[in-house]
XYZ file of C-alpha atoms in Angstrom:
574
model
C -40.220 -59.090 -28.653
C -36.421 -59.427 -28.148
C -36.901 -62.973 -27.334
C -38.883 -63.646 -30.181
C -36.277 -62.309 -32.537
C -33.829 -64.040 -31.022
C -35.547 -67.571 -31.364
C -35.631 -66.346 -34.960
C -32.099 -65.770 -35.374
C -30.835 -68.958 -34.371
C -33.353 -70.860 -36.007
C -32.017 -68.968 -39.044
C -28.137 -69.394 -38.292
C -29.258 -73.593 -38.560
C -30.749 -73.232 -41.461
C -29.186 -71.147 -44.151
C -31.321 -72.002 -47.415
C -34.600 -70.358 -44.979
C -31.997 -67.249 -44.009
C -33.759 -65.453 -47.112
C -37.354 -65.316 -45.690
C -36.676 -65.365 -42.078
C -35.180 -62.034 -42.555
C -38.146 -60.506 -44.305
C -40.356 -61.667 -41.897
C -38.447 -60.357 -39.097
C -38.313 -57.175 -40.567
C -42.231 -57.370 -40.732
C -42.323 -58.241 -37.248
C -40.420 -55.057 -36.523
C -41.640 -52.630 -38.239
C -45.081 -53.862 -36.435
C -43.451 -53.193 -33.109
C -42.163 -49.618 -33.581
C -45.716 -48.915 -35.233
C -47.149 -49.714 -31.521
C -44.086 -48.348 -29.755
C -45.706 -44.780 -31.980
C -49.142 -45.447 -30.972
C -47.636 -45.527 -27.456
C -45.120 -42.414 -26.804
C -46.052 -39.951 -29.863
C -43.534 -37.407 -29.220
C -40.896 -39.700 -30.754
C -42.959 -40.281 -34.019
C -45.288 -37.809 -34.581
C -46.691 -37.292 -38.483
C -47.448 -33.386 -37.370
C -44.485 -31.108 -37.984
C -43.056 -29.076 -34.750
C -44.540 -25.695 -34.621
C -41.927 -22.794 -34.821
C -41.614 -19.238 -33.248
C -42.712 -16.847 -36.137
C -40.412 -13.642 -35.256
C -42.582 -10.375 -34.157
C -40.996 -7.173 -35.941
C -42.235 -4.090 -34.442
C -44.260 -2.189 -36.404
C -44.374 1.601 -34.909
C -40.653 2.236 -33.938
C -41.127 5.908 -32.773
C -38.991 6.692 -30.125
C -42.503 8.284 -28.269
C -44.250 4.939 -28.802
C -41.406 2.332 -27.418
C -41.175 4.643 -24.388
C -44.632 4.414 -23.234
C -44.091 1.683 -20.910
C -45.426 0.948 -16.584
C -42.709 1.614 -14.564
C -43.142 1.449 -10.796
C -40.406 3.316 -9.786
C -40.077 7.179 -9.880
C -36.787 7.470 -9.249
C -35.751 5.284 -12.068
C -38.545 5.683 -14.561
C -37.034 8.236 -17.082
C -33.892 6.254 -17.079
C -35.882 2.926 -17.952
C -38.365 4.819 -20.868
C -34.860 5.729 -22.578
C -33.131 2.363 -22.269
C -36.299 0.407 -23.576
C -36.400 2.630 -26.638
C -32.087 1.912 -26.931
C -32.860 -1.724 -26.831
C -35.208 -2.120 -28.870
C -32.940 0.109 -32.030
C -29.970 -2.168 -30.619
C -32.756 -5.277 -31.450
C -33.341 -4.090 -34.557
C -36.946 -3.641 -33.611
C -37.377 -7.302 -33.208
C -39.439 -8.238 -30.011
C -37.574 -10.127 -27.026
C -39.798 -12.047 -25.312
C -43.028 -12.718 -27.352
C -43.751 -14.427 -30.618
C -46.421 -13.769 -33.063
C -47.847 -17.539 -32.590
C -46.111 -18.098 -28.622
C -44.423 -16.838 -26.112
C -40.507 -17.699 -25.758
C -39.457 -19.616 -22.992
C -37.046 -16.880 -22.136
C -40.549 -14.823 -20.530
C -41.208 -18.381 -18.597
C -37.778 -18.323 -17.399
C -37.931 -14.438 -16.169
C -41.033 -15.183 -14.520
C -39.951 -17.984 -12.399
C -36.804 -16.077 -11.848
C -38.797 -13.108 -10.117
C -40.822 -16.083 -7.671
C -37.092 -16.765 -6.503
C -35.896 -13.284 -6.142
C -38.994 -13.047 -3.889
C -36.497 -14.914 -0.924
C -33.622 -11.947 -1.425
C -36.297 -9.470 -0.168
C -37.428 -7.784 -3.710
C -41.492 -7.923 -4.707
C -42.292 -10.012 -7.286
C -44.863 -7.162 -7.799
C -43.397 -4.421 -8.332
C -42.099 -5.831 -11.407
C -45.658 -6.455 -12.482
C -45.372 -10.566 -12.320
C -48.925 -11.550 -12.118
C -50.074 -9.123 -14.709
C -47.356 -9.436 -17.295
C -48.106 -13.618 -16.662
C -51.699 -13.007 -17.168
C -51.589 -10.734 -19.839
C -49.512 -12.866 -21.795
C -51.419 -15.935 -21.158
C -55.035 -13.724 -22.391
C -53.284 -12.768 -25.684
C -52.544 -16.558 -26.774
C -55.629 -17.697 -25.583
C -57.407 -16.658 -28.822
C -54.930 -16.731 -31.450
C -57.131 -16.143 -34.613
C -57.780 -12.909 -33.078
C -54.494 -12.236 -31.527
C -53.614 -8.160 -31.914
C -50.161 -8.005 -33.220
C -50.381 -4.146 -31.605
C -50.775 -5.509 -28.718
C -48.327 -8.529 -28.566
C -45.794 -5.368 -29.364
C -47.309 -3.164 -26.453
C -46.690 -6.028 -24.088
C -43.463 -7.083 -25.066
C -42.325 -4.040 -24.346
C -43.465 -4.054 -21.026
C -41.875 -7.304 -19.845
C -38.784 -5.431 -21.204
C -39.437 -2.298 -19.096
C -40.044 -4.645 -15.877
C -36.411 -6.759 -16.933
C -34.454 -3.548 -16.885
C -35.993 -1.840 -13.800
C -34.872 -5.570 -11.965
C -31.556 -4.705 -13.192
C -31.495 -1.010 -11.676
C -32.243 -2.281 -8.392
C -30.344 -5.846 -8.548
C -27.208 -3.301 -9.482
C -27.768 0.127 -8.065
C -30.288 -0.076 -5.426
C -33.685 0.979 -4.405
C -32.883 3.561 -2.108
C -32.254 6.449 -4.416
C -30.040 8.314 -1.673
C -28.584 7.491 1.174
C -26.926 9.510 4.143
C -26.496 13.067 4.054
C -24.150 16.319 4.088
C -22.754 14.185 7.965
C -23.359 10.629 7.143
C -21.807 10.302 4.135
C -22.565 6.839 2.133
C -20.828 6.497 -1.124
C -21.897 3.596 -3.435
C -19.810 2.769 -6.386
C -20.844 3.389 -9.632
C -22.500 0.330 -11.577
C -20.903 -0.890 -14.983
C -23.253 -3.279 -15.446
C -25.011 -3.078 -19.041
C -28.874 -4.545 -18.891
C -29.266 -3.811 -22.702
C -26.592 -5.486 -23.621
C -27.038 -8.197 -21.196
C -30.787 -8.574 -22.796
C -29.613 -8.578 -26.136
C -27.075 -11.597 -25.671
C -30.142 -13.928 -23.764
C -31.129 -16.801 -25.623
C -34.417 -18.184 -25.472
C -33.229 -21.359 -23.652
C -31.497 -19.404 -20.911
C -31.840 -19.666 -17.176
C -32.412 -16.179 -16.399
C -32.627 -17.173 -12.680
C -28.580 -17.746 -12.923
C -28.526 -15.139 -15.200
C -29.778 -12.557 -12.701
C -28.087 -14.772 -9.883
C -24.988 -13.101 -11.124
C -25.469 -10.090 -10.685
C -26.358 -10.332 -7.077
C -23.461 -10.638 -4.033
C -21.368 -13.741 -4.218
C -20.642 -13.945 -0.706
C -22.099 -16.978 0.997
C -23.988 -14.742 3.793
C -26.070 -13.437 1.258
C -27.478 -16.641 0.585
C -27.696 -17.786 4.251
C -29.269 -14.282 5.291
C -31.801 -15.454 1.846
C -32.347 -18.350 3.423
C -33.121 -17.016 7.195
C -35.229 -14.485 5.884
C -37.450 -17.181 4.439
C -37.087 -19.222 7.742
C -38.709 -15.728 9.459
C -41.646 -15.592 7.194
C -43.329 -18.971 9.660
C -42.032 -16.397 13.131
C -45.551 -15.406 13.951
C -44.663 -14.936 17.533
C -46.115 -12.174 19.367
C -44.123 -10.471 22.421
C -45.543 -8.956 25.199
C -44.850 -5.253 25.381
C -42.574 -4.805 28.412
C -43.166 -1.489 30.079
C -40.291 -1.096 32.352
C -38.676 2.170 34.517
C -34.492 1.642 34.051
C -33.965 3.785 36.530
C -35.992 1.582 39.340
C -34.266 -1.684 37.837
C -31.375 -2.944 40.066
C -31.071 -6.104 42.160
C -34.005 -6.545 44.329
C -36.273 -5.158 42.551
C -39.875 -7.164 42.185
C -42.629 -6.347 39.322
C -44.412 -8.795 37.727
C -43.279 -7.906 34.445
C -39.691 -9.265 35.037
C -41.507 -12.404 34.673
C -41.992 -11.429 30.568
C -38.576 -9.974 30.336
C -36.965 -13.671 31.557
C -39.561 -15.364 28.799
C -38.230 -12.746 26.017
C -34.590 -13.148 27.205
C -35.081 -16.847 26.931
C -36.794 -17.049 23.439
C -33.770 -15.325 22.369
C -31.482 -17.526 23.875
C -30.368 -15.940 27.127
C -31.819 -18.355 30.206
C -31.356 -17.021 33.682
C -33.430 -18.826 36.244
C -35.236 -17.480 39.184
C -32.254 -17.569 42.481
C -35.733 -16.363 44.190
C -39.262 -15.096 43.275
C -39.423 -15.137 39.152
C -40.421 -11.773 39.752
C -37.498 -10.574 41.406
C -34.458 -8.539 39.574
C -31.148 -11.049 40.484
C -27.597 -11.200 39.263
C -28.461 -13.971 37.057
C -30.904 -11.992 35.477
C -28.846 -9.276 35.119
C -25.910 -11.219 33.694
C -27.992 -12.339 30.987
C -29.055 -8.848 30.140
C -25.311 -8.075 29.641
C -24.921 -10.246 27.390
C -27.546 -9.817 24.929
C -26.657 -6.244 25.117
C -22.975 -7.411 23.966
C -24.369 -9.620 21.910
C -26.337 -6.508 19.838
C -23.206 -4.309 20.567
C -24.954 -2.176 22.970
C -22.853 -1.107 25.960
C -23.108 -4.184 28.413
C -24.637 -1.759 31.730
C -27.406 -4.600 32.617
C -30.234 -2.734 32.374
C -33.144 -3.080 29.810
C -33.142 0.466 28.705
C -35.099 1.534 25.196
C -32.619 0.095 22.759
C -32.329 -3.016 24.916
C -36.005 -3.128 25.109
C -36.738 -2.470 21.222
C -34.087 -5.725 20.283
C -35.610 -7.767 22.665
C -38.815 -7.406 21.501
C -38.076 -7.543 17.829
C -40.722 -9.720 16.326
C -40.022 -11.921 13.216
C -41.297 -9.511 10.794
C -38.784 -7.027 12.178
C -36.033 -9.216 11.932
C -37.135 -10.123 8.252
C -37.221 -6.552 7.615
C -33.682 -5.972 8.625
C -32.528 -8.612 6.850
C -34.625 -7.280 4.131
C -32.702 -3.840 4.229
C -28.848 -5.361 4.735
C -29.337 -7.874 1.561
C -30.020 -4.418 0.002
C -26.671 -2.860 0.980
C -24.772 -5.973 0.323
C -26.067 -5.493 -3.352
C -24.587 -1.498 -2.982
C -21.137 -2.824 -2.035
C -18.290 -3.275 -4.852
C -19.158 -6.931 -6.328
C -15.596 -8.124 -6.969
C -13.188 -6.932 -4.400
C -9.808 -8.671 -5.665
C -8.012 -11.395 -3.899
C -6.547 -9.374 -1.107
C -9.440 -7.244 0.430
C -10.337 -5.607 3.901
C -14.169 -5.310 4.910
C -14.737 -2.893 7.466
C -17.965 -3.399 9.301
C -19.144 -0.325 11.525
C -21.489 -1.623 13.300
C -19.728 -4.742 14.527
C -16.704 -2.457 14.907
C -14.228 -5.226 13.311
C -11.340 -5.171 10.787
C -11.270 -8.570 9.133
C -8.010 -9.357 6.263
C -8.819 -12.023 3.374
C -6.737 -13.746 1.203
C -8.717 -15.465 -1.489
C -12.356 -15.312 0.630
C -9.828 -16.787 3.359
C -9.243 -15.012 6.567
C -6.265 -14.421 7.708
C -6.670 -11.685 10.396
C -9.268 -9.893 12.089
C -9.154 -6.776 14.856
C -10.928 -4.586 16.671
C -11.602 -1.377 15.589
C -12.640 2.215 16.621
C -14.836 4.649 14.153
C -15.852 8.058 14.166
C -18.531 9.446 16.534
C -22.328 9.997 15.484
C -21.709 13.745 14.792
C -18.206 12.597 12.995
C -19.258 9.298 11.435
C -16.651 7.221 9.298
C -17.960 7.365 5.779
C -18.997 4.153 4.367
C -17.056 3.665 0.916
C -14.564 1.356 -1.286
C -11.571 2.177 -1.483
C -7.453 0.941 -1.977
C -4.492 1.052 0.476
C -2.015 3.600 -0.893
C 0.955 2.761 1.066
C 1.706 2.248 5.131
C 3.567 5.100 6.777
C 5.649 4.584 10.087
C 5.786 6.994 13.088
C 3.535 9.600 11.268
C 2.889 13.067 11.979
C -0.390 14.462 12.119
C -1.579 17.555 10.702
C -4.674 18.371 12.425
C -7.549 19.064 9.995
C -8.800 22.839 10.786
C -11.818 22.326 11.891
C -10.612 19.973 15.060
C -8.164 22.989 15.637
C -10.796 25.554 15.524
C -13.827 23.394 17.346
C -11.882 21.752 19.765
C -7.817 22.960 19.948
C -8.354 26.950 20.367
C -11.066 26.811 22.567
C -9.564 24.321 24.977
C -6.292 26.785 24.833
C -8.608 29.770 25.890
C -10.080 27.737 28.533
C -6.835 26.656 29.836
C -5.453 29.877 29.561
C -1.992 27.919 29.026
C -1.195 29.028 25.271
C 1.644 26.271 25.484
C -0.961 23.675 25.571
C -0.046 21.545 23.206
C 3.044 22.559 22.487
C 3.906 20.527 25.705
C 2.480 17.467 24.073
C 4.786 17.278 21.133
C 2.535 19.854 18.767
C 4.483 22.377 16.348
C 2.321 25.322 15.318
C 2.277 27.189 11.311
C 0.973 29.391 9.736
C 1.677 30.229 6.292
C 3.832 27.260 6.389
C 6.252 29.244 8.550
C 6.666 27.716 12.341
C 5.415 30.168 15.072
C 5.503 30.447 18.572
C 1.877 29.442 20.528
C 2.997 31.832 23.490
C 2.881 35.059 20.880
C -0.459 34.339 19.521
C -3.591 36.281 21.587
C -5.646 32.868 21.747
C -8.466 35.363 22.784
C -8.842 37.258 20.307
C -12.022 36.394 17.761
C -9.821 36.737 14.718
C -7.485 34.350 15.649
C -10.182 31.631 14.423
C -10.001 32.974 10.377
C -6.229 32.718 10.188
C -4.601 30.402 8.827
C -2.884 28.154 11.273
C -2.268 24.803 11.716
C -1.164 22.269 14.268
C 1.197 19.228 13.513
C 2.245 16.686 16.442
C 5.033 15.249 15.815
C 6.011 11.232 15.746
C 6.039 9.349 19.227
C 4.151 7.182 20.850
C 1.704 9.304 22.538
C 1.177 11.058 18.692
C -2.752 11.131 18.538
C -2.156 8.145 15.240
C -0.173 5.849 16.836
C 3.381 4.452 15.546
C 1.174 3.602 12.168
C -1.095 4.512 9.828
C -2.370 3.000 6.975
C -3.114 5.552 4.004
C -6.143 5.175 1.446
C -6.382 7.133 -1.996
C -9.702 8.877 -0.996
C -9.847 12.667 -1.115
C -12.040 12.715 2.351
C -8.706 12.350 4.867
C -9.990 9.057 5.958
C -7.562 6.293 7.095
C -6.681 3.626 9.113
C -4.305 4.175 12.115
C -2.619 2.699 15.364
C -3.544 5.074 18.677
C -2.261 5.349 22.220
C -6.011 5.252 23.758
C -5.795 1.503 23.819
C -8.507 0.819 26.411
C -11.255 1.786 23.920
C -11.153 -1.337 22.371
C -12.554 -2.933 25.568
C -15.672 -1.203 25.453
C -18.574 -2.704 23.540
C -19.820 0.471 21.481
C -17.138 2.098 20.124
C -17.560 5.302 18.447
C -15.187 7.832 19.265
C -12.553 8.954 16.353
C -13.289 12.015 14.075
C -13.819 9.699 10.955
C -10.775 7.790 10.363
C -10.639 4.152 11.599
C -8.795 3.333 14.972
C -7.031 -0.622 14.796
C -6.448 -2.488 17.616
C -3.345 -4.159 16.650
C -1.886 -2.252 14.031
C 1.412 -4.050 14.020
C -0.234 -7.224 13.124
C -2.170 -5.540 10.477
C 1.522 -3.692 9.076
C 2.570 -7.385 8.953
C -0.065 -8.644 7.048
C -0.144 -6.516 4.558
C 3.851 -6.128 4.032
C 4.546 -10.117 4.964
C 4.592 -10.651 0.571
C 6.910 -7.449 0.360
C 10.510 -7.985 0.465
C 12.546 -8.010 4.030
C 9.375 -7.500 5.664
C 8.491 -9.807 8.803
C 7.209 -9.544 11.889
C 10.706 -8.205 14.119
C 10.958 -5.294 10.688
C 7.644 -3.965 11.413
C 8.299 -3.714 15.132
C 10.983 -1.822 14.579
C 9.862 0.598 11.978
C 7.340 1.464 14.841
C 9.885 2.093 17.452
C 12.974 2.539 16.578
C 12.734 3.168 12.604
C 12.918 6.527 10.940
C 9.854 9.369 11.000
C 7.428 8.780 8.365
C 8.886 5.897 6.473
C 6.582 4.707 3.764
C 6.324 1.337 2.598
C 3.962 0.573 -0.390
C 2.492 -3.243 -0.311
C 3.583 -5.566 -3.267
C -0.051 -6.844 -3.523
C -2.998 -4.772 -4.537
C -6.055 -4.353 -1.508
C -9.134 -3.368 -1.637
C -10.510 -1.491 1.490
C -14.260 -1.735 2.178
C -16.296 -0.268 4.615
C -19.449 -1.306 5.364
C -22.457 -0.810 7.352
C -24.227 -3.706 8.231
C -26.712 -4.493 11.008
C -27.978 -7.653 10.501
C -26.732 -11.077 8.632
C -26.282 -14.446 9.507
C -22.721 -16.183 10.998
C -20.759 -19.389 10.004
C -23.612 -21.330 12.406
C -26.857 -20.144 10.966
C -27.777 -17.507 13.533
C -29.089 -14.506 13.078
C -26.565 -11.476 14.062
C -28.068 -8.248 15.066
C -26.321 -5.095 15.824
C -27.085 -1.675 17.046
C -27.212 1.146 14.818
C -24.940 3.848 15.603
C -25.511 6.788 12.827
C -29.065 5.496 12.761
C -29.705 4.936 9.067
C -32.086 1.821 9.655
C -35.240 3.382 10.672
C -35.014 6.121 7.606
C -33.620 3.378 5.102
C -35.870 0.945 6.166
C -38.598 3.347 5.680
C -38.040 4.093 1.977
C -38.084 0.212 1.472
C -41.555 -0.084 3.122
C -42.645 1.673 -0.149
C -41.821 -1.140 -2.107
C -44.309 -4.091 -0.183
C -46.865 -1.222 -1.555
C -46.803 -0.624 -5.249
């Protein structure tokens, strides 16, 4: 065609006195060709007029009727019936995400957006996908008899399912976790689903809608991605029924055989020095270091909690995965540019700048029957050669009845301890340590600053109300071991006086040679408060996925997997 008109052109530009009638012709010509162009692609020129969304007003707007929604969720369900009521007043009783001749593409969107969610380890199902999809689809099916009642009912239910995906996108699906030892503090949620539901637009994405609201940090994605990976593990250990206490060098048993297949699979090859049956040093070496690599202490032998990692099938592993996505979603989304993550299981400080990291340390936490909290929280200020005021019930479960033992009432008054009481100073040798009622009064121990003082030469205060800190220590060979819970709570670093200079570096005067010397030399209990703002969390994760793509797995010290992991399990069910 443009060759043909072109041919006419020039014929015309030779010929003026034709010019006239070539030009009506080719406009015949034309008009011709776009006719077939319509015949061919008739969403350019179509004679029927686009059909529009005819808005659906709900009729009964009794508080009663908008609540009576399916929500799959006790623990949130009262809290959902409200806000679906809220909504739809906010709406002005207009529906959301259904039309009285179509459904919006906004309910398209959501559903697609729940078949991704599906990789983060939430159930499609228990926000009723498959039945909101098909009852939707049913409705429109027959559209002269299409029940506005029920084009109403079901709106509302696709909003109930939206808003309970918000609860557990933003506050979780474990209702509570820890208890009156293991305490686990989540931070409050100020995230608004009604308000978030009211500003959607029909042509949103509501997969990076809800994307947002989910951790930002790119493990969450990789541990997304290897829990998808796990869904094709179908592999099948054998069950490895071993006596620790006969396993040693030398040692033969056909089932060592296993053990060196499941040690392999997981990446830990020692071949047979002898009979493949036979307990070596090789064998034993790569024992050790799985059990380092789980943060189990390194001893060599495949006791229970060696035995139950080894054999972790991929379902397992999914299912841990599963449960630490979870917690990342507890944590405090934004965390500022200068932040601290605390991991307890991994036992590890790590310093960012910007998502950058610029230091990371060794730490020690509190014992099983004194666990470190897991919370958010801000660095107050750092303090140099502290004292310590030892909280009353060390003093009462641990001080006074090593005194009585001792019999040596100047116990640790020998170590650098002052003793009050009434905030009056009072001799250790006068008190009867044996007496019962010595335990209800009102004393108190304080060591004073030195470098044997129980915190170190610093410690790094947080605005909490539970007494929990950071701190140097003089028990330095802890950090060698692999599991290290030992403190009373508070948070044992490695290096402190890297740490000091890290955070203090941006304050004025303050370098590396000033921080030394506040620790040894400087003045008793010198606080310094950091120019820059930082946000302290502590975590408690037990499985993600590193830099590399492998999966990370690491014992569970206050054991909150197995009960947390069983309140999940609930969820594959409804």
């Amino acid at each position: 065609m443009a060759i043909v008109l072109k041919k006419i052109l020039i014929f015309a530009a030779q010929n003026n006195f034709m010019l006239k009638h070539i030009l009506v012709f080719s406009f015949i010509i034309l008009l011709s060709a776009c006719k077939q162009s319509k015949d061919k692609s008739s969403q350019w020129f179509s004679d029927e007029p686009e059909e529009v969304y005819e808005p659906l007003t709900l009729q009964d707007t009794a508080v009663a009727t908008l609540q009576k929604v399916t929500i799959k969720d006790d623990y949130y369900k009262a809290a959902i019936e409200k806000e679906v009521a809220h909504f739809y007043k906010n709406n002005h009783y207009q529906a959301r995400w259904l039309y009285q001749n179509k459904p919006s593409p906004l309910f398209a969107s959501y559903l697609n957006a729940l078949t991704e969610l599906s990789d983060y380890g939430l159930f499609p199902q228990n926000y009723r996908q498959h039945e909101l999809d098909s009852l939707v689809t049913s409705l429109y099916q027959h559209k002269d008899s299409l029940s506005l009642k029920q084009l109403e009912t079901t709106d509302r239910e696709i909003t109930a399912s939206f808003l309970l995906l918000n609860r557990h996108l933003t506050q979780g699906r474990i209702p509570k976790v820890g208890d009156d030892v293991r305490v686990w503090k989540r931070k409050k949620s100020t995230h608004d689903p009604i308000a978030l539901l009211q500003s959607l637009k029909d042509g949103d994405n509501l997969s990076e809608v809800l994307a947002a609201l989910q951790p930002q940090e790119p493990t969450y994605k990789a541990m997304a991605q290897k829990y998808k990976e796990l869904e094709k593990d179908t592999a099948r250990y054998e069950t490895l029924n071993l006596d620790p206490k006969k396993f040693a060098i030398g040692y033969k048993d056909s089932i060592i055989v296993a053990l060196r297949n499941q040690l392999k699979r997981k990446g830990y090859h020692s071949p047979a020095q002898a009979a493949p049956e036979e307990v070596d040093s090789l064998l034993v070496d790569a024992i050790k270091q799985f059990q380092q690599h789980i943060g189990l202490a390194a001893d060599g032998v495949p006791g229970a909690h060696t035995l139950n990692y080894l054999q972790m099938s991929g379902d397992q592993q999914r299912d841990l995965l599963l449960l630490n996505m979870e917690r990342l979603r507890w944590q405090q989304k934004d965390l500022g540019e200068d932040y601290i993550l605390i991991n307890i299981p991994e036992y590890r400080l790590r310093l960012f700048h910007k998502d950058s990291l610029k230091f990371a340390t060794r730490v020690v936490v509190g014992k099983p029957d004194t666990p470190t909290p897991i919370f958010s929280d801000s660095l107050k200020f750092v303090e140099f050669r502290p004292t310590w005021s030892v909280p009353a019930s060390i003093m009462r479960k641990e001080m006074i009845p090593r005194i009585v033992d001792s019999g040596d009432s100047l116990k640790y008054a020998k170590r650098g301890y002052k003793l009050y009481e009434n905030n009056k100073e009072i001799n250790p040798a006068e008190v009867n340590w044996k007496d019962a009622s010595t335990l209800k009064r009102n004393f108190f121990f304080v060591e004073n600053p030195s470098a044997n003082n129980s915190l170190g030469l610093v410690k790094f205060i947080l605005y909490n109300d539970m007494s929990i800190y950071l701190h140097d220590t003089p028990g330095k060979k802890l950090f060698d071991n692999t599991q290290r819970t030992y403190s009373h709570g508070c948070i044992r670093v490695q290096y402190p006086d890297s740490l000091a200079y890290q955070l203090l570096k941006h304050t004025a005067a303050w370098d590396y040679l000033k921080v030394s010397d506040a620790m040894h030399k400087g003045r008793n209990q010198y606080r310094v408060h950091p120019k820059q703002h930082f946000t302290v969390d502590v975590s408690y994760l037990t499985a993600w996925v590193d830099e590399a793509g492998r999966l990370i797995i690491r014992n569970d010290p206050y054991g909150f997997d197995k009960e947390q992991l069983k309140h999940l399990e609930r969820y594959k069910k409804l």
